[in-house]
Amino acid sequence: MKKYLDLLRVKHYLKNILVFTPIFFNQTLFTEKFAIALIGFFSLCLISSTVYILNDIQDAPKDRLHPTKRFRPIADGSIHILQARVIGGFCLFLSLTLSYLAGGVSGLLLILMYFVLNVSYSFGLKNQPLIDVIILASGFIIRVIYGAALSQIPISGWLYLTIWTGAFYMGLGKRRNEIARQGSMKETRTVLRYYSYSFLDKNMYVCIALSIVFYAMWAVEHESVLFIWSVPILMILLMKYSLDIEGDSDGDPIEVITHDKVLILLIVAFVAYLGYIIYA
């Protein structure tokens, strides 16, 4: 069972929680809109698993040379490629069906956009400098747009910018740490040949600064002064995340978060504080 969970990358389903962002900030989390967003969440989980399976099939030869990726089910041979294709095809069909039921044509088009963009990434665009990071960041923002489309709720421009820059920060940080861990060995990820550690380091911290500024601009738009106090909480959270990726980490956001209990506690505290302000 574990090999199939690893194939689907269940741990990375955490990213899809972003689909609930619109209803959370719109004070409709505890309404019928939650059920629609939940269907969207499952649809995103299934489509992301499809993408991961296609990517693992494509990258299997290079993954076998990687210190950690060589243990992935397709790379180590524990799951046959034909099995993986059948599972991926089923996930794709189910995802498209759920998306259409939850959001109609607009939901279906957005989930297809996510799929096409990520498949393009897997089959070549991940080797193009900057484009690879843009696609990684786009995955986060599409999740929010998808959630907004399903629930028919508009999102503040400041929040969109906060998520964009935060996603760029994590994407650049992932590439930077891949360079740091692999040194001059670029066999496992071609695009690393085009980046330098200093370029990625400088730009990721520009993005984190912008993310804090954009969030602060969103916070000051509200009448309640309590929103302002969420800004330092976010700053502490991001500093703790930065401290983690400065250590022995490959920079993958999910791996960083799930391996740090203090960081998880800070995220819970941040969300809980916002939830108190918005709903209490």
GROMACS .gro file of C-alpha atoms in nm, residues 55-185:
model
  131
   55ASN     CA    1   0.653   1.305  -1.429
   56ASP     CA    2   0.791   0.999  -1.251
   57ILE     CA    3   0.755   0.788  -1.566
   58GLN     CA    4   0.934   1.053  -1.768
   59ASP     CA    5   1.210   1.109  -1.511
   60ALA     CA    6   1.271   0.750  -1.399
   61PRO     CA    7   1.620   0.722  -1.559
   62LYS     CA    8   1.740   1.046  -1.396
   63ASP     CA    9   1.565   0.970  -1.066
   64ARG     CA   10   1.776   0.654  -1.033
   65LEU     CA   11   2.083   0.879  -1.009
   66HIS     CA   12   1.932   1.104  -0.741
   67PRO     CA   13   2.014   1.040  -0.372
   68THR     CA   14   1.649   1.043  -0.260
   69LYS     CA   15   1.436   1.022  -0.575
   70ARG     CA   16   1.585   0.681  -0.658
   71PHE     CA   17   1.351   0.536  -0.394
   72ARG     CA   18   1.036   0.646  -0.581
   73PRO     CA   19   0.818   0.346  -0.679
   74ILE     CA   20   0.871   0.373  -1.056
   75ALA     CA   21   1.243   0.452  -1.029
   76ASP     CA   22   1.313   0.155  -0.800
   77GLY     CA   23   1.090  -0.080  -1.000
   78SER     CA   24   0.837  -0.159  -0.725
   79ILE     CA   25   0.556  -0.036  -0.955
   80HIS     CA   26   0.557  -0.123  -1.324
   81ILE     CA   27   0.513   0.161  -1.574
   82LEU     CA   28   0.196   0.001  -1.716
   83GLN     CA   29   0.042  -0.011  -1.368
   84ALA     CA   30   0.132   0.353  -1.314
   85ARG     CA   31  -0.029   0.455  -1.643
   86VAL     CA   32  -0.356   0.279  -1.556
   87ILE     CA   33  -0.366   0.446  -1.213
   88GLY     CA   34  -0.284   0.784  -1.366
   89GLY     CA   35  -0.555   0.748  -1.631
   90PHE     CA   36  -0.816   0.662  -1.369
   91CYS     CA   37  -0.714   0.960  -1.154
   92LEU     CA   38  -0.738   1.191  -1.456
   93PHE     CA   39  -1.087   1.070  -1.552
   94LEU     CA   40  -1.217   1.097  -1.196
   95SER     CA   41  -1.066   1.442  -1.148
   96LEU     CA   42  -1.224   1.582  -1.465
   97THR     CA   43  -1.561   1.432  -1.371
   98LEU     CA   44  -1.556   1.579  -1.020
   99SER     CA   45  -1.441   1.915  -1.148
  100TYR     CA   46  -1.724   1.935  -1.399
  101LEU     CA   47  -1.980   1.837  -1.134
  102ALA     CA   48  -1.849   2.100  -0.892
  103GLY     CA   49  -1.780   2.392  -1.125
  104GLY     CA   50  -1.925   2.316  -1.466
  105VAL     CA   51  -1.733   2.426  -1.773
  106SER     CA   52  -1.526   2.690  -1.589
  107GLY     CA   53  -1.412   2.437  -1.329
  108LEU     CA   54  -1.329   2.184  -1.599
  109LEU     CA   55  -1.128   2.439  -1.799
  110LEU     CA   56  -0.926   2.545  -1.494
  111ILE     CA   57  -0.842   2.189  -1.396
  112LEU     CA   58  -0.742   2.118  -1.757
  113MET     CA   59  -0.525   2.431  -1.753
  114TYR     CA   60  -0.350   2.302  -1.442
  115PHE     CA   61  -0.302   1.963  -1.606
  116VAL     CA   62  -0.170   2.092  -1.939
  117LEU     CA   63   0.064   2.340  -1.771
  118ASN     CA   64   0.214   2.075  -1.546
  119VAL     CA   65   0.239   1.812  -1.818
  120SER     CA   66   0.422   2.069  -2.032
  121TYR     CA   67   0.652   2.123  -1.736
  122SER     CA   68   0.720   1.750  -1.703
  123PHE     CA   69   0.785   1.702  -2.073
  124GLY     CA   70   1.032   1.983  -2.134
  125LEU     CA   71   0.953   2.321  -1.979
  126LYS     CA   72   1.118   2.220  -1.651
  127ASN     CA   73   1.448   2.245  -1.838
  128GLN     CA   74   1.390   2.612  -1.927
  129PRO     CA   75   1.530   2.862  -1.672
  130LEU     CA   76   1.273   3.092  -1.509
  131ILE     CA   77   0.988   2.921  -1.696
  132ASP     CA   78   1.027   2.624  -1.462
  133VAL     CA   79   0.991   2.843  -1.153
  134ILE     CA   80   0.699   3.036  -1.308
  135ILE     CA   81   0.511   2.710  -1.365
  136LEU     CA   82   0.585   2.593  -1.011
  137ALA     CA   83   0.446   2.920  -0.875
  138SER     CA   84   0.148   2.910  -1.112
  139GLY     CA   85   0.039   2.581  -0.961
  140PHE     CA   86  -0.026   2.756  -0.629
  141ILE     CA   87  -0.219   3.048  -0.775
  142ILE     CA   88  -0.430   2.825  -1.001
  143ARG     CA   89  -0.545   2.638  -0.690
  144VAL     CA   90  -0.673   2.965  -0.542
  145ILE     CA   91  -0.835   3.077  -0.869
  146TYR     CA   92  -0.996   2.735  -0.900
  147GLY     CA   93  -1.139   2.764  -0.549
  148ALA     CA   94  -1.270   3.112  -0.628
  149ALA     CA   95  -1.433   2.988  -0.950
  150LEU     CA   96  -1.605   2.695  -0.778
  151SER     CA   97  -1.741   2.908  -0.494
  152GLN     CA   98  -1.796   3.218  -0.712
  153ILE     CA   99  -1.614   3.437  -0.461
  154PRO     CA  100  -1.377   3.720  -0.558
  155ILE     CA  101  -1.034   3.741  -0.396
  156SER     CA  102  -0.846   4.055  -0.296
  157GLY     CA  103  -0.568   4.155  -0.534
  158TRP     CA  104  -0.332   4.189  -0.238
  159LEU     CA  105  -0.394   3.827  -0.140
  160TYR     CA  106  -0.328   3.709  -0.495
  161LEU     CA  107   0.001   3.900  -0.494
  162THR     CA  108   0.090   3.756  -0.154
  163ILE     CA  109   0.038   3.402  -0.280
  164TRP     CA  110   0.222   3.470  -0.608
  165THR     CA  111   0.533   3.608  -0.442
  166GLY     CA  112   0.523   3.345  -0.167
  167ALA     CA  113   0.505   3.073  -0.433
  168PHE     CA  114   0.798   3.226  -0.621
  169TYR     CA  115   0.994   3.234  -0.296
  170MET     CA  116   0.936   2.862  -0.237
  171GLY     CA  117   1.009   2.771  -0.601
  172LEU     CA  118   1.335   2.964  -0.608
  173GLY     CA  119   1.429   2.821  -0.269
  174LYS     CA  120   1.374   2.469  -0.398
  175ARG     CA  121   1.607   2.528  -0.693
  176ARG     CA  122   1.868   2.699  -0.475
  177ASN     CA  123   1.884   2.410  -0.232
  178GLU     CA  124   1.904   2.159  -0.515
  179ILE     CA  125   2.218   2.340  -0.633
  180ALA     CA  126   2.357   2.352  -0.280
  181ARG     CA  127   2.304   1.979  -0.224
  182GLN     CA  128   2.418   1.859  -0.566
  183GLY     CA  129   2.706   2.103  -0.617
  184SER     CA  130   2.832   2.084  -0.973
  185MET     CA  131   2.647   1.754  -1.039
   0.00000   0.00000   0.00000
